[in-house]
């Protein structure tokens, strides 16, 4: 008995702590960092408060009803033929008012919900369009521009400016994936052969974690997307840097690394703008070294992780499309030097 | 202009031995079209298109619409090769020259002796791996005779000059590299001491170009790329495009995403024509790569573009993009026929151009202004050409999309008409267009570029167009912009056309019939069944005996004939870029072959 | 335990283990290459002297549906389909028919992919891992139903262009009669 009470206490603590913790963080629906999540949160909290109030009222009334008329007399059990007129009217009015109140609340919810739905679907001025394409198991991100030569192709990191509505179009090259940035926007599926469109709008600079939210195969869990919200100035700088072709190798090691990259199997699947590598099976590596993670959030982008990833990605993310590469140690080091130079 | 033709033959050893002389034959009696006097005929056929203006019109009248039914086989010759024979035989003096598909044998046949025995033959031994970078059969579209030499290209990207008299190699220039997907299938054009050669490989992510080689030495005089910065495209201060969409700095870079222009296709494997008066060459560039347009946002210049250039320097004088941001492999390589004729009451220098995108263009060749662009068959992928902006108007419903199947897009990828050249008769003022009538289902796919391998990104499944016949041979009135008569053919008409002053038009069918029709009515006058399907170009000449002959190469192949030439499996609708689905019955109708047929009385 | 029930258990066990290979995911392993014995690669029926029998290497993945489907993905992404299309051929020869220019045995197909062939087939040895080539071998064999039915693909994710591999009738492999020079 005491043990179970202690267990109860621990469980309560865990729930309370996780509730508090859950209210903040880079992957949290209850910590809105931008619309549409803000709009949805407003709806959520309004509904929660109103519904909770109603629920408490109803439960309270039920309890009150259950707890007060305890005593039953003989008269009580006799069929009620007729109530006094006053009581009857009062009761009818009360029931009517409650029904009307409920209907009104539901109607208000309906209107609120509808306006939220509309607000999610449309935004008057969308300055920037970003195309997100799902692949097994990584994200291809294209920063669209009316001038095609200014289009930027990136992977597994979504960079957006704070305070600006961004149009996002979603599609998939293989199976159904789902785009979900808990802090900023709810789930939207990426469907092969179909392009859907959403907008999002981040409040303030910060880094958030997004996750594929539709089971898409063996490495579904390791299909994360880092969302980085910049200030407008930082975003402009970042975009300009991404538009530049890859850094030219400038010493013997990086030159050798580039040769290995282009001559070996790497260039069959990856692109590096400015070189003869135009593969589209794997992520574009033009600015690989500027990314925070590799393998779609599987590992931090460090030299050691990169080495492990190049040599044996199958043990780090089993089933990933990238095969294992047997490289001589000096070739691997040169390749790593080159990859790390791709700022 | 006849002078141009005469001078082209000057110095040819053939003329010394030829006894036909350079006598002007019957000119046009009642000219309604091009009224220039250049159609006087010397009886030779020095290049696949007959004249540099690309008319494929012969002034010879001995074979005419009254007696053509008496034609019979005079000689045959087996080429020893069983792939698509798309070339035209060429006659200079008393010798006939032919080039075969890969392995690109060249034969010189002596027309003075019975049975036309071989004078000499030449084997260039192209690298056999080049067959792996030829998108649509290992064809060759012909050789040219100029100044005592024979010029032709090999599949593995060499341009070769031979002494026409003895077949001795004069020079060999490597112009293409198969490791980046480059091959050469086109017939060169020789003007003003320049051998003009373009590259194939729009399905292999090449960076398209046209090169001019010095006729005497074979050295590359200039290279005009079809993507990239203006200096590579040879766009300079004298570039005056007619439409705003074609002007701007470095459009060959700015109309492509990233550096995809470096693998953007836009070869030049079709026909080049030349106007000696304006001193301009005209040719169109091929499709952008990959086929799937979603992978290359932008206009993708200078793919599917008509260029006017100076032959000596390569400098671009004007350009007009026929099919911006091509969605369906509508190359712009078709022939530009140059004629001078009255247009809306005014004598003008025109380009007549049945394009692959389905429109028959009439273009002012001195400015690049589009005067008319009307569909010459059923088109639903586009809705027309805006003559104010020059812009082709796409039908968004038929836009190719990644991962989605769009059905019933017309015309299909080979276009309303592919490379197969049409002919123009100044006597009737009509253009004789051999073409296909196909529609397709198409699905865009991801395309992965690996140098030397295909870069297409599209599933295609072709089938007969709305009228059920897969091909037609039409006479088109360029002024009225309408079909005057049409011969419906069950199979695509993949052979070239020939029209003569005897008012007879010739063409071949893929099941092997070589046909003569009345140029004024389209009535069938004569036909002969050759040993294999015909995808070649008919020609006519006056032999050393003074008599007129007609010749054609028979040998099925090419893109639609690959099902037979390469033993493809018809169960796969996407085989040969989707053409197999439309040609499932061809193996029952013809077999492989490679034979020259010469007809006369 | 009676002998009948023990043999039943053994039979079930056998069936279960036999069924395992179909869906076994081989993520990273180094299967044998086709190169150790040169005689495994002969493409000629004619051998001088008394006839010898070429030792065979079995395709490691012929009965593995996962590997065959990986091979199918590679077939598209490495542009094999650019020349052979969905098996009907175009630039390269048809693969779903019963004509085999360089042989239909797994090691012969392995050699065709790894070493290339003279009439246009590129050599993929330096671009693909041994495992990937074996996956391709099994997919190529599935195009003309040379591998077990259970491992063949049952549907396509794209436009319906041909019957799925599982419905392709099994063709008896024949050597191509045409000269390599005039054909791929």
CSV table of C-alpha atoms in Angstrom, one decimal, chain B residues 13 20 29 57 69 74 83 93 136 170 196 230 269 288 300 311 319 333 344 349 367 433 437 502 541 585 595:
chain,number,residue,atom,x,y,z
B,13,UNK,CA,37.5,16.0,-110.1
B,20,UNK,CA,26.9,16.1,-118.6
B,29,UNK,CA,7.3,26.9,-116.1
B,57,UNK,CA,13.5,20.4,-105.4
B,69,UNK,CA,4.4,4.8,-113.5
B,74,UNK,CA,18.0,0.1,-112.6
B,83,UNK,CA,20.4,-0.3,-89.1
B,93,UNK,CA,29.4,14.2,-111.7
B,136,UNK,CA,17.5,6.8,-81.3
B,170,UNK,CA,42.2,14.2,-96.2
B,196,UNK,CA,29.4,23.0,-90.2
B,230,UNK,CA,27.0,35.0,-74.4
B,269,UNK,CA,21.6,17.4,-85.1
B,288,UNK,CA,16.9,20.8,-73.4
B,300,UNK,CA,16.3,27.1,-70.9
B,311,UNK,CA,29.2,31.3,-91.4
B,319,UNK,CA,17.7,34.1,-82.5
B,333,UNK,CA,16.2,20.9,-85.3
B,344,UNK,CA,0.7,39.5,-98.1
B,349,UNK,CA,12.8,36.6,-97.8
B,367,UNK,CA,14.9,39.9,-88.9
B,433,UNK,CA,5.7,17.4,-95.4
B,437,UNK,CA,0.5,11.8,-86.2
B,502,UNK,CA,8.0,17.1,-113.3
B,541,UNK,CA,19.9,13.1,-110.6
B,585,UNK,CA,3.0,-4.2,-85.5
B,595,UNK,CA,20.0,-1.5,-99.7
